[in-house]
PDB file of C-alpha atoms and ligand atoms in Angstrom:
ATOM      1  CA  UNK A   1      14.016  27.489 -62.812  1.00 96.00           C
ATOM      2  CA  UNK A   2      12.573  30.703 -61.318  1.00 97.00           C
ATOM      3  CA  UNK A   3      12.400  31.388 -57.505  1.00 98.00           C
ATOM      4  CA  UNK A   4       9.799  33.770 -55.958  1.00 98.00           C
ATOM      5  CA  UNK A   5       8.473  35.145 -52.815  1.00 98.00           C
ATOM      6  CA  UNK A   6       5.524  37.124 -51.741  1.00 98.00           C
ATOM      7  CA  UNK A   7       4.408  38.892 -48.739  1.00 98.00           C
ATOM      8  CA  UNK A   8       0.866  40.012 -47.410  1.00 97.00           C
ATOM      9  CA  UNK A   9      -0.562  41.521 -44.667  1.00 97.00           C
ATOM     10  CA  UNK A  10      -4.554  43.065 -43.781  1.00 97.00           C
ATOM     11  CA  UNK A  11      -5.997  44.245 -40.897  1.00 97.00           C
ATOM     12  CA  UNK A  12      -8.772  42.118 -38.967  1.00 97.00           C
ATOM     13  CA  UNK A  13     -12.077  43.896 -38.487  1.00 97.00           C
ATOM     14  CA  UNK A  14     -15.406  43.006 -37.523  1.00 96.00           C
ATOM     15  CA  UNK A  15     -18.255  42.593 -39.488  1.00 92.00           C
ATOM     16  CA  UNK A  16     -16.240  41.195 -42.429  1.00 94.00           C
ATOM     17  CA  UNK A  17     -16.274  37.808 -43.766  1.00 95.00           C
ATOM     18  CA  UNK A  18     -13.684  36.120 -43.353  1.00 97.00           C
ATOM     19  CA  UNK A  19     -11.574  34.958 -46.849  1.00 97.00           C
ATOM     20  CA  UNK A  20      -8.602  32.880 -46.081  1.00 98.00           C
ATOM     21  CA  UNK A  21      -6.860  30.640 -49.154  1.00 98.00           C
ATOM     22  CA  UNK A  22      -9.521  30.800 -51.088  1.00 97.00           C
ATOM     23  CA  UNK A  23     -11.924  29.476 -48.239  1.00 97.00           C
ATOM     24  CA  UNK A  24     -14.855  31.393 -46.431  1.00 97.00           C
ATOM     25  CA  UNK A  25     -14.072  30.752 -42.789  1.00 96.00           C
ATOM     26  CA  UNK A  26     -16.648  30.859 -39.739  1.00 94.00           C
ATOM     27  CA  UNK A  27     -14.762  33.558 -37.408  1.00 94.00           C
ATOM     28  CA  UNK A  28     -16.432  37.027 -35.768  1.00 94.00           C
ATOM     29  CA  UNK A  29     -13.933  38.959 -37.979  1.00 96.00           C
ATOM     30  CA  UNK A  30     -12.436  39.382 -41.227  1.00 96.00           C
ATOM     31  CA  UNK A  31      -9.676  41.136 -43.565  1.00 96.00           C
ATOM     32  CA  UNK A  32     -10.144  44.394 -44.468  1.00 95.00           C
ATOM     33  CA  UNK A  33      -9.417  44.943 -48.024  1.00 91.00           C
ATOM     34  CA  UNK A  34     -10.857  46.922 -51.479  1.00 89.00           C
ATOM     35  CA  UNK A  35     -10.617  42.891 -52.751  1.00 90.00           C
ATOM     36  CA  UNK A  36     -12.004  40.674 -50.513  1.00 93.00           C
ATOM     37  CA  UNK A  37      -8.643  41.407 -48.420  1.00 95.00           C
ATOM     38  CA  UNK A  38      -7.396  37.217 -48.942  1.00 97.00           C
ATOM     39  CA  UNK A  39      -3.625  37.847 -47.503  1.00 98.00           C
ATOM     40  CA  UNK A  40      -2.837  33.802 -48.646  1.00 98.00           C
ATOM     41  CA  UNK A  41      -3.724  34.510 -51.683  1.00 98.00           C
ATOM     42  CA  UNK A  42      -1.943  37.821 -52.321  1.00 97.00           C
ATOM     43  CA  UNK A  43       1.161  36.376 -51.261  1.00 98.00           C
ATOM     44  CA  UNK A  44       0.455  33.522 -53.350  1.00 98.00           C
ATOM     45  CA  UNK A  45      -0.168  36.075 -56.557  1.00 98.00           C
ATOM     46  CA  UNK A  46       2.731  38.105 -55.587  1.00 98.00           C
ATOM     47  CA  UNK A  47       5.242  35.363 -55.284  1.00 98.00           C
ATOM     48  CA  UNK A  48       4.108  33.898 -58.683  1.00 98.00           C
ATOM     49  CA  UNK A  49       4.349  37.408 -60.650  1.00 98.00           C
ATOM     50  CA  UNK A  50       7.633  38.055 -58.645  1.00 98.00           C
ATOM     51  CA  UNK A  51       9.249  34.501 -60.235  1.00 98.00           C
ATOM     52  CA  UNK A  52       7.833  35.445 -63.815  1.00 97.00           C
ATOM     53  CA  UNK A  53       9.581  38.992 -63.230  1.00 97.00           C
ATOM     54  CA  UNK A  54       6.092  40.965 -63.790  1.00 97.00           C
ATOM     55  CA  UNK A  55       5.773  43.158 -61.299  1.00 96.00           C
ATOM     56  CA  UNK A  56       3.157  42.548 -58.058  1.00 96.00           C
ATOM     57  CA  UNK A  57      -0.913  42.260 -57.574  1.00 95.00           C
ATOM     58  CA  UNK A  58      -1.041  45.982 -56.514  1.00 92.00           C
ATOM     59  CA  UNK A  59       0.124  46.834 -60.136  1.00 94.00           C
ATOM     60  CA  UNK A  60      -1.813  44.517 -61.560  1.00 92.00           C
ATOM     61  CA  UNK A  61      -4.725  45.165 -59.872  1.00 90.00           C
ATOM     62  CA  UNK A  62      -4.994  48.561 -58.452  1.00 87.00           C
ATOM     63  CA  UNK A  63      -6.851  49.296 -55.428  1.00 84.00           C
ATOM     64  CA  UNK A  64      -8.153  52.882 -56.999  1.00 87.00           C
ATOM     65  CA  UNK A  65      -9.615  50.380 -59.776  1.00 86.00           C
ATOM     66  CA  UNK A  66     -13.519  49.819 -59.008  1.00 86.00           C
ATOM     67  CA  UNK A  67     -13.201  46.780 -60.819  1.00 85.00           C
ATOM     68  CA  UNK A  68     -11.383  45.321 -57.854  1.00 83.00           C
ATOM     69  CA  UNK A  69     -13.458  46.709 -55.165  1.00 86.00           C
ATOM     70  CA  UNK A  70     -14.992  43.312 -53.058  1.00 82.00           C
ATOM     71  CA  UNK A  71     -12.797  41.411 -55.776  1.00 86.00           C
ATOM     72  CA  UNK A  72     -12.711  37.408 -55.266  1.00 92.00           C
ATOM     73  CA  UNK A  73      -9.114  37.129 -54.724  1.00 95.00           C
ATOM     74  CA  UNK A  74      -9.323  33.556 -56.250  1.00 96.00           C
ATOM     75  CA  UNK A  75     -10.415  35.227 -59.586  1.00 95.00           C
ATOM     76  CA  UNK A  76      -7.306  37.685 -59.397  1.00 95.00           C
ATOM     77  CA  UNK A  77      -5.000  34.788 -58.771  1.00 97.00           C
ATOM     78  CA  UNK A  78      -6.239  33.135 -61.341  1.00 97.00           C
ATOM     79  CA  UNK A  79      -5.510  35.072 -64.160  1.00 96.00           C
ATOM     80  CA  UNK A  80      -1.450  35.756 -62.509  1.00 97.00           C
ATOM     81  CA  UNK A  81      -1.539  31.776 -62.984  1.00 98.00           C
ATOM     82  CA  UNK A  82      -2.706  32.473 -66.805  1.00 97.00           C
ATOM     83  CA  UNK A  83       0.104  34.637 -67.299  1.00 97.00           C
ATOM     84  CA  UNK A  84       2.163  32.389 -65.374  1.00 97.00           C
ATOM     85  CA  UNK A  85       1.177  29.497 -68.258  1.00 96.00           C
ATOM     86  CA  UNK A  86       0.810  32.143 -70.833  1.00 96.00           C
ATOM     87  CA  UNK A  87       5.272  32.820 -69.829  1.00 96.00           C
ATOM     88  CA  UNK A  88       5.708  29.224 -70.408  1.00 95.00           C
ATOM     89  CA  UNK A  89       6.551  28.286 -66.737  1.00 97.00           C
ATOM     90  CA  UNK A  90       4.421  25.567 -64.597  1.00 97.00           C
ATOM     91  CA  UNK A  91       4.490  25.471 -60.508  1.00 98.00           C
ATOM     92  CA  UNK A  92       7.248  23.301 -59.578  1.00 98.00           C
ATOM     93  CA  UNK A  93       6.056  24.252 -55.350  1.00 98.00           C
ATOM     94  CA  UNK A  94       4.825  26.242 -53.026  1.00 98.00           C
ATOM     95  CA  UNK A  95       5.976  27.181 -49.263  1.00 98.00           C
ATOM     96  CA  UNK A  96       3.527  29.334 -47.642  1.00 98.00           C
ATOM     97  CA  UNK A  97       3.163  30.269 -43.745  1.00 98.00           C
ATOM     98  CA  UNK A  98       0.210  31.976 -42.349  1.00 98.00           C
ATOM     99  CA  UNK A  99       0.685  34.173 -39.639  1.00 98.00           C
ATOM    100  CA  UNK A 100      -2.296  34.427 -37.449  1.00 97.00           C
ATOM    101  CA  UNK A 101      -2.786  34.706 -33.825  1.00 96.00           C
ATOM    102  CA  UNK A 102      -6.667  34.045 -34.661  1.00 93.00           C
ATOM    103  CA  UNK A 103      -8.660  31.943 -35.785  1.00 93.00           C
ATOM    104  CA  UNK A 104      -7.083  28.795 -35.240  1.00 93.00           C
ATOM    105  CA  UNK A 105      -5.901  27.452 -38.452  1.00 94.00           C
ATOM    106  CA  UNK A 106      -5.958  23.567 -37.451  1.00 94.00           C
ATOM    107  CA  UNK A 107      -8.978  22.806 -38.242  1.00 94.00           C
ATOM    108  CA  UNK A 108      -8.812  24.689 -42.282  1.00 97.00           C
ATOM    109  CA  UNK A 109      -5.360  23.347 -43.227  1.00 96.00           C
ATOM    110  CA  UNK A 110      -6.196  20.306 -44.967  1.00 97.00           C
ATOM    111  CA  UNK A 111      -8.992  21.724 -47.165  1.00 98.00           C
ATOM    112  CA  UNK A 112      -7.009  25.253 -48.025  1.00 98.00           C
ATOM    113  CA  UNK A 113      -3.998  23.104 -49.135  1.00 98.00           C
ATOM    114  CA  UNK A 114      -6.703  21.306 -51.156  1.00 98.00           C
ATOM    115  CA  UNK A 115      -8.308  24.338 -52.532  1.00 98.00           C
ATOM    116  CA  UNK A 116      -5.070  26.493 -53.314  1.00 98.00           C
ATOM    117  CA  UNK A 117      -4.058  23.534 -55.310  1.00 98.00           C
ATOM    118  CA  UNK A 118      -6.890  23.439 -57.600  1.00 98.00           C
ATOM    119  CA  UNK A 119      -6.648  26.875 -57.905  1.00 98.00           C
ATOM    120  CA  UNK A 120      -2.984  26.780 -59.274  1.00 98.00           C
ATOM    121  CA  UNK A 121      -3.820  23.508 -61.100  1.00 97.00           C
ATOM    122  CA  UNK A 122      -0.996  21.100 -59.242  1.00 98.00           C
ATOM    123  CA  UNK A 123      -1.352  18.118 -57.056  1.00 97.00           C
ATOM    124  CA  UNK A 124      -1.885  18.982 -53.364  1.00 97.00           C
ATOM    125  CA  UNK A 125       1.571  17.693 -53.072  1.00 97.00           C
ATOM    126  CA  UNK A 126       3.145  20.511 -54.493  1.00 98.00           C
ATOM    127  CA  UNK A 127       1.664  22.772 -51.512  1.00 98.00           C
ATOM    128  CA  UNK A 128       2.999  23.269 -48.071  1.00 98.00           C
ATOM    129  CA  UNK A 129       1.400  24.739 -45.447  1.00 98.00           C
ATOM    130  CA  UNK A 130       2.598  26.601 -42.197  1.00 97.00           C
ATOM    131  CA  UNK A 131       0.741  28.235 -39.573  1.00 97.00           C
ATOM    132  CA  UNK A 132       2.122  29.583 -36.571  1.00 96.00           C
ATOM    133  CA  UNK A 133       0.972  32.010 -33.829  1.00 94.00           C
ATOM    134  CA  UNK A 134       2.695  35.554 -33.354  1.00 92.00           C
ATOM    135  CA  UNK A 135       3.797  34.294 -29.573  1.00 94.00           C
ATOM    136  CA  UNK A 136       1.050  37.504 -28.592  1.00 93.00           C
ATOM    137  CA  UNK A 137       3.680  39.766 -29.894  1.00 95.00           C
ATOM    138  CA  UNK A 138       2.552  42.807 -32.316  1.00 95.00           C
ATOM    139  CA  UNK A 139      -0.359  43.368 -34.334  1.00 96.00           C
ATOM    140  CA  UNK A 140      -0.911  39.741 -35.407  1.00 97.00           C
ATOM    141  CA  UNK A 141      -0.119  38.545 -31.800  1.00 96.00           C
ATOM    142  CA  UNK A 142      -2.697  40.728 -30.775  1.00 96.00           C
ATOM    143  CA  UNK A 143      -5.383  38.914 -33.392  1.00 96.00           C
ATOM    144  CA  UNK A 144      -5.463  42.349 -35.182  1.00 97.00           C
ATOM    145  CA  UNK A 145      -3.875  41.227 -38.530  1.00 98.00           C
ATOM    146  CA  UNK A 146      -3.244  37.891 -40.694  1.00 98.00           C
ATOM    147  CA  UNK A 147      -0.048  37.895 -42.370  1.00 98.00           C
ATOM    148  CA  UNK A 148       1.324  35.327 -45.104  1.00 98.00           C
ATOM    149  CA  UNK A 149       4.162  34.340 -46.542  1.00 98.00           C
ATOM    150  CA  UNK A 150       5.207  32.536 -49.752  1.00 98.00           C
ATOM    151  CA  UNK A 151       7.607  31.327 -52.311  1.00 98.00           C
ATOM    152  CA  UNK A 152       7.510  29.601 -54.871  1.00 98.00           C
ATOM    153  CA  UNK A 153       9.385  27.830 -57.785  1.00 98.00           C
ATOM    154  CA  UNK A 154       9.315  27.853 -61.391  1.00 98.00           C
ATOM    155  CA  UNK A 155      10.185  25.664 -63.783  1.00 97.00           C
ATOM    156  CA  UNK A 156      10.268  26.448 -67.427  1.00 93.00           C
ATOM    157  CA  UNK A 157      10.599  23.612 -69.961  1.00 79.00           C
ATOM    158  CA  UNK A 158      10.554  25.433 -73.040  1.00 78.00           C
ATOM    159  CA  UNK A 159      13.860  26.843 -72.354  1.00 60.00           C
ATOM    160  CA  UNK A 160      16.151  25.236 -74.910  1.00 58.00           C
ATOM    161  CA  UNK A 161      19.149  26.673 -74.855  1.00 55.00           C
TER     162      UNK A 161
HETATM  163 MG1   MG B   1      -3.427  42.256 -50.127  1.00 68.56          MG
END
């Protein structure tokens, strides 16, 4: 078994679409980011490369790289879940909480649990989803940031000894 936990955060701005978990979501502003600025699924990449002990997105995929620049952050995740395979390990679950004062995440929970589940090939079961307000306090209270936060376990069955 391998434990790991990831972290995100990117600013809110207008006149960016908004990317959440692998979803494009109605709202007047978006994440600011040289990818596509997804924080779920960041903290989703991060906290799988963190349990496989190979390093974070950042290193992986460099924001000075123009490759990356307006990346689809589902692409990116998918090849950490490659590597993730490629180490021998499959996604035992996932605990991830959203931090967002705005939008209202209600309404998209249902079909980004879906979604982040096909994208890391596991039942929908496997996935939990949080979402909670900043109470107005700080930057994400103030609906100027999304936050997320994740972690995840690892189970390797080719282990043998
Ligand atoms: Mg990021």
């Amino acid at each position: 078994m391998r434990i790991g936990q990831g972290y995100d955060i990117h600013r809110l701005v207008e006149g960016r679409p908004l990317r959440l978990g692998g979803l494009a979501i109605e709202s007047p502003v978006g994440l600011l980011g040289h990818s596509d600025g997804d924080v779920v699924l960041h903290a989703i990449g991060d906290a799988l490369l963190g349990a496989i002990g190979a390093g974070d997105i950042g290193e992986l995929f460099p924001d000075t790289d123009m490759r990356w620049r307006g990346a689809d952050s589902a692409e990116l995740l998918r090849e950490i879940v490659r590597r993730v395979a490629a180490a021998g390990y499959s996604i035992v679950n996932v605990d991830l909480t959203i931090h967002a004062e705005r939008p209202k995440m209600a309404a998209h929970k249902a079909v980004m649990r879906e979604r982040i589940a096909l994208l890391l090939g596991v039942f929908p079961g496997a996935i939990n989803l949080k979402a909670k307000t900043n109470e107005g306090l700080d930057a994400i209270g103030r609906g100027e940031a999304i936050a997320a936060s994740v972690v995840v376990l690892l189970f390797n069955d080719q282990v043998t000894e």
